[in-house]
PDB file of C-alpha atoms and ligand atoms in Angstrom:
ATOM      1  CA  MET A   1      -6.204  -0.140   6.704  1.00 79.00           C
ATOM      2  CA  ILE A   2      -2.558  -0.590   7.622  1.00 90.00           C
ATOM      3  CA  ASN A   3      -0.461   2.570   7.701  1.00 95.00           C
ATOM      4  CA  LEU A   4       3.164   2.008   6.758  1.00 97.00           C
ATOM      5  CA  THR A   5       4.027   5.632   7.505  1.00 97.00           C
ATOM      6  CA  GLU A   6       2.070   8.816   8.217  1.00 97.00           C
ATOM      7  CA  HIS A   7       0.958   9.339   4.608  1.00 97.00           C
ATOM      8  CA  PHE A   8       1.247   5.900   2.995  1.00 98.00           C
ATOM      9  CA  THR A   9      -0.856   2.795   3.544  1.00 97.00           C
ATOM     10  CA  LEU A  10       0.064  -0.775   2.691  1.00 97.00           C
ATOM     11  CA  ASP A  11      -2.935  -0.855   0.358  1.00 97.00           C
ATOM     12  CA  GLU A  12      -1.605   2.084  -1.674  1.00 97.00           C
ATOM     13  CA  LEU A  13       1.635   0.224  -2.293  1.00 98.00           C
ATOM     14  CA  VAL A  14      -0.064  -3.064  -3.191  1.00 98.00           C
ATOM     15  CA  ARG A  15      -3.319  -2.316  -5.016  1.00 96.00           C
ATOM     16  CA  SER A  16      -3.312  -2.608  -8.770  1.00 96.00           C
ATOM     17  CA  ALA A  17      -6.109  -2.062 -11.272  1.00 94.00           C
ATOM     18  CA  LYS A  18      -4.368  -4.542 -13.560  1.00 95.00           C
ATOM     19  CA  ALA A  19      -4.233  -7.234 -10.866  1.00 97.00           C
ATOM     20  CA  PHE A  20      -7.917  -6.654 -10.121  1.00 96.00           C
ATOM     21  CA  GLN A  21      -8.801  -6.800 -13.796  1.00 96.00           C
ATOM     22  CA  LEU A  22      -6.877 -10.065 -14.319  1.00 97.00           C
ATOM     23  CA  GLY A  23      -7.861 -11.644 -11.004  1.00 97.00           C
ATOM     24  CA  ILE A  24      -4.242 -11.766  -9.793  1.00 97.00           C
ATOM     25  CA  ASP A  25      -3.727 -12.034  -6.022  1.00 97.00           C
ATOM     26  CA  ASN A  26      -1.063  -9.391  -5.367  1.00 98.00           C
ATOM     27  CA  THR A  27      -0.909  -9.944  -1.595  1.00 97.00           C
ATOM     28  CA  PRO A  28       2.718  -9.482  -0.520  1.00 97.00           C
ATOM     29  CA  PRO A  29       4.537 -12.071   1.593  1.00 96.00           C
ATOM     30  CA  SER A  30       5.661 -10.825   5.019  1.00 94.00           C
ATOM     31  CA  GLU A  31       9.297 -10.207   4.008  1.00 94.00           C
ATOM     32  CA  VAL A  32       8.016  -7.917   1.247  1.00 97.00           C
ATOM     33  CA  VAL A  33       5.891  -5.917   3.705  1.00 97.00           C
ATOM     34  CA  GLY A  34       9.064  -5.011   5.607  1.00 96.00           C
ATOM     35  CA  ARG A  35      10.636  -3.718   2.405  1.00 97.00           C
ATOM     36  CA  LEU A  36       7.466  -1.802   1.498  1.00 98.00           C
ATOM     37  CA  GLN A  37       7.766  -0.063   4.847  1.00 97.00           C
ATOM     38  CA  ALA A  38      11.258   1.127   3.904  1.00 98.00           C
ATOM     39  CA  THR A  39       9.916   2.194   0.497  1.00 98.00           C
ATOM     40  CA  ALA A  40       7.171   4.208   2.233  1.00 98.00           C
ATOM     41  CA  VAL A  41       9.765   5.907   4.457  1.00 98.00           C
ATOM     42  CA  MET A  42      11.656   6.930   1.292  1.00 98.00           C
ATOM     43  CA  LEU A  43       8.386   8.207  -0.216  1.00 98.00           C
ATOM     44  CA  GLU A  44       7.785  10.311   2.911  1.00 98.00           C
ATOM     45  CA  ARG A  45      11.159  12.020   2.381  1.00 98.00           C
ATOM     46  CA  ILE A  46      10.251  12.642  -1.271  1.00 98.00           C
ATOM     47  CA  ARG A  47       6.828  13.988  -0.255  1.00 98.00           C
ATOM     48  CA  ALA A  48       8.475  16.349   2.231  1.00 98.00           C
ATOM     49  CA  HIS A  49      10.990  17.501  -0.403  1.00 97.00           C
ATOM     50  CA  LEU A  50       8.256  18.175  -2.974  1.00 98.00           C
ATOM     51  CA  GLY A  51       5.871  19.681  -0.425  1.00 98.00           C
ATOM     52  CA  VAL A  52       2.813  18.059  -2.025  1.00 98.00           C
ATOM     53  CA  PRO A  53       1.033  14.683  -1.898  1.00 98.00           C
ATOM     54  CA  VAL A  54       2.612  11.852  -3.864  1.00 98.00           C
ATOM     55  CA  ILE A  55       0.302   9.479  -5.758  1.00 98.00           C
ATOM     56  CA  VAL A  56       1.690   5.954  -6.078  1.00 98.00           C
ATOM     57  CA  THR A  57       0.689   4.399  -9.405  1.00 97.00           C
ATOM     58  CA  SER A  58       2.513   1.082  -8.908  1.00 97.00           C
ATOM     59  CA  GLY A  59       4.280  -0.392  -5.897  1.00 98.00           C
ATOM     60  CA  TYR A  60       4.634  -4.084  -5.136  1.00 98.00           C
ATOM     61  CA  ARG A  61       4.097  -6.489  -8.026  1.00 98.00           C
ATOM     62  CA  CYS A  62       4.039 -10.243  -7.604  1.00 97.00           C
ATOM     63  CA  ARG A  63       5.769 -12.119 -10.421  1.00 96.00           C
ATOM     64  CA  GLN A  64       2.510 -12.692 -12.291  1.00 96.00           C
ATOM     65  CA  LEU A  65       1.491  -9.037 -12.105  1.00 97.00           C
ATOM     66  CA  ASN A  66       4.969  -7.886 -13.103  1.00 97.00           C
ATOM     67  CA  GLN A  67       4.761 -10.072 -16.201  1.00 96.00           C
ATOM     68  CA  ALA A  68       1.273  -8.771 -16.963  1.00 96.00           C
ATOM     69  CA  VAL A  69       2.467  -5.137 -16.952  1.00 93.00           C
ATOM     70  CA  GLY A  70       5.595  -5.954 -18.956  1.00 91.00           C
ATOM     71  CA  GLY A  71       8.022  -5.199 -16.112  1.00 90.00           C
ATOM     72  CA  VAL A  72      11.648  -6.263 -16.438  1.00 89.00           C
ATOM     73  CA  THR A  73      12.280  -9.691 -14.873  1.00 91.00           C
ATOM     74  CA  SER A  74      14.702  -8.201 -12.318  1.00 90.00           C
ATOM     75  CA  SER A  75      12.235  -5.459 -11.330  1.00 95.00           C
ATOM     76  CA  ASP A  76      12.662  -3.987  -7.841  1.00 96.00           C
ATOM     77  CA  HIS A  77       8.851  -3.822  -7.781  1.00 97.00           C
ATOM     78  CA  MET A  78       8.792  -7.609  -7.229  1.00 97.00           C
ATOM     79  CA  LEU A  79      10.875  -7.175  -4.075  1.00 97.00           C
ATOM     80  CA  GLY A  80       8.709  -4.368  -2.695  1.00 98.00           C
ATOM     81  CA  GLN A  81      11.636  -1.977  -3.049  1.00 98.00           C
ATOM     82  CA  ALA A  82      10.284   0.283  -5.782  1.00 98.00           C
ATOM     83  CA  ALA A  83       7.374   2.613  -6.424  1.00 98.00           C
ATOM     84  CA  ASP A  84       6.175   4.546  -9.445  1.00 98.00           C
ATOM     85  CA  PHE A  85       4.501   7.848  -8.698  1.00 98.00           C
ATOM     86  CA  ILE A  86       3.211  11.132  -9.952  1.00 98.00           C
ATOM     87  CA  ALA A  87       2.776  14.330  -7.961  1.00 98.00           C
ATOM     88  CA  PRO A  88       0.792  16.768 -10.123  1.00 97.00           C
ATOM     89  CA  GLY A  89       1.051  19.526  -7.509  1.00 97.00           C
ATOM     90  CA  ALA A  90       4.825  19.573  -7.975  1.00 98.00           C
ATOM     91  CA  GLY A  91       4.860  19.553 -11.770  1.00 98.00           C
ATOM     92  CA  THR A  92       5.325  17.000 -14.509  1.00 98.00           C
ATOM     93  CA  PRO A  93       7.185  13.731 -13.863  1.00 98.00           C
ATOM     94  CA  TYR A  94      10.102  15.217 -15.812  1.00 98.00           C
ATOM     95  CA  GLN A  95      10.208  18.317 -13.597  1.00 98.00           C
ATOM     96  CA  ILE A  96       9.945  16.169 -10.482  1.00 98.00           C
ATOM     97  CA  ALA A  97      12.726  13.833 -11.618  1.00 98.00           C
ATOM     98  CA  ARG A  98      14.944  16.872 -12.343  1.00 98.00           C
ATOM     99  CA  SER A  99      14.215  18.200  -8.858  1.00 98.00           C
ATOM    100  CA  LEU A 100      15.014  14.877  -7.170  1.00 98.00           C
ATOM    101  CA  ALA A 101      18.126  13.992  -9.178  1.00 98.00           C
ATOM    102  CA  PRO A 102      20.614  16.184  -7.245  1.00 98.00           C
ATOM    103  CA  GLN A 103      19.097  14.978  -3.948  1.00 98.00           C
ATOM    104  CA  VAL A 104      19.160  11.179  -4.325  1.00 98.00           C
ATOM    105  CA  SER A 105      21.758  10.668  -1.587  1.00 97.00           C
ATOM    106  CA  VAL A 106      20.127  13.138   0.807  1.00 97.00           C
ATOM    107  CA  LEU A 107      16.694  11.599   0.225  1.00 98.00           C
ATOM    108  CA  GLY A 108      17.952   8.010   0.404  1.00 97.00           C
ATOM    109  CA  ILE A 109      16.809   7.180  -3.130  1.00 98.00           C
ATOM    110  CA  GLY A 110      18.764   4.139  -4.340  1.00 98.00           C
ATOM    111  CA  GLN A 111      17.704   4.551  -7.932  1.00 98.00           C
ATOM    112  CA  LEU A 112      15.742   7.280  -9.713  1.00 98.00           C
ATOM    113  CA  ILE A 113      14.255   6.681 -13.153  1.00 98.00           C
ATOM    114  CA  TYR A 114      12.279   9.103 -15.262  1.00 98.00           C
ATOM    115  CA  GLU A 115      10.079   6.835 -17.361  1.00 97.00           C
ATOM    116  CA  HIS A 116       8.232   8.070 -20.401  1.00 96.00           C
ATOM    117  CA  LEU A 117       6.559   5.348 -22.420  1.00 93.00           C
ATOM    118  CA  GLY A 118       3.942   6.138 -25.003  1.00 90.00           C
ATOM    119  CA  ALA A 119       1.771   8.970 -23.727  1.00 91.00           C
ATOM    120  CA  THR A 120       2.474   8.201 -20.075  1.00 95.00           C
ATOM    121  CA  ALA A 121       5.245   9.465 -17.838  1.00 98.00           C
ATOM    122  CA  TRP A 122       6.043   8.757 -14.212  1.00 98.00           C
ATOM    123  CA  VAL A 123       8.888   8.734 -11.704  1.00 98.00           C
ATOM    124  CA  HIS A 124      10.286   5.384 -10.521  1.00 98.00           C
ATOM    125  CA  VAL A 125      12.196   5.274  -7.246  1.00 98.00           C
ATOM    126  CA  SER A 126      13.831   2.301  -5.561  1.00 98.00           C
ATOM    127  CA  THR A 127      15.496   1.904  -2.194  1.00 98.00           C
ATOM    128  CA  LYS A 128      18.080  -0.335  -3.857  1.00 97.00           C
ATOM    129  CA  VAL A 129      21.275   1.229  -5.204  1.00 96.00           C
ATOM    130  CA  PRO A 130      22.161  -0.377  -8.561  1.00 95.00           C
ATOM    131  CA  PRO A 131      25.545  -2.148  -8.848  1.00 94.00           C
ATOM    132  CA  SER A 132      26.714   0.368 -11.448  1.00 95.00           C
ATOM    133  CA  PRO A 133      26.720   3.955 -10.084  1.00 92.00           C
ATOM    134  CA  ALA A 134      26.011   5.299 -13.586  1.00 94.00           C
ATOM    135  CA  ASN A 135      22.594   3.631 -13.448  1.00 96.00           C
ATOM    136  CA  ARG A 136      21.532   5.433 -10.295  1.00 98.00           C
ATOM    137  CA  VAL A 137      19.785   8.266 -12.165  1.00 98.00           C
ATOM    138  CA  ILE A 138      18.505   7.371 -15.616  1.00 98.00           C
ATOM    139  CA  THR A 139      15.800   8.060 -18.174  1.00 98.00           C
ATOM    140  CA  VAL A 140      13.866   5.264 -19.876  1.00 96.00           C
ATOM    141  CA  THR A 141      11.805   6.009 -22.984  1.00 95.00           C
ATOM    142  CA  GLY A 142      10.576   3.986 -25.935  1.00 92.00           C
ATOM    143  CA  ALA A 143      13.900   4.825 -27.588  1.00 92.00           C
ATOM    144  CA  GLY A 144      15.928   3.211 -24.817  1.00 95.00           C
ATOM    145  CA  THR A 145      17.869   4.192 -21.700  1.00 96.00           C
ATOM    146  CA  GLN A 146      19.874   7.384 -21.191  1.00 97.00           C
ATOM    147  CA  LEU A 147      22.043   8.496 -18.300  1.00 97.00           C
ATOM    148  CA  GLY A 148      20.642  11.261 -16.105  1.00 98.00           C
ATOM    149  CA  ILE A 149      17.224  12.887 -16.443  1.00 98.00           C
ATOM    150  CA  GLN A 150      16.666  13.758 -20.079  1.00 97.00           C
ATOM    151  CA  PRO A 151      13.666  15.311 -21.826  1.00 93.00           C
ATOM    152  CA  ALA A 152      11.658  12.631 -23.640  1.00 81.00           C
TER     153      ALA A 152
HETATM  154 ZN1   ZN B   1       8.767   1.325 -11.701  1.00 73.32          ZN
END
């Protein structure tokens, strides 16, 4: 068990039920592990802000896994720079995204996305700041992308 930070292990940021199910080897290359460490440090700041445990639902995705889950081809997940999470103790993903949105600079969140697809919602955070500042805090639903955190 490799701890990246006090509350996050490498395994938490790499394991995937989908990869297991499809027999995909999602072992990250060493340069990705370094980025996952930085992602875990960002998650620690988020955890401290929320005051409750953060449950990572998807971290690193190798190309094959990213394709299998329908991720965008430029996904920060493939670089080890992004994580999807829920934190039920702090509210719904929408409430959490609203709480984080004004704090992205303070918390070192490069990009914050409230994602609501089908019946599932989660918060996506990346250490990478997008080239267009308007895309730093967005909402993605089945209907498309909106600026800021919007109710689905
Ligand atoms: Zn994501």
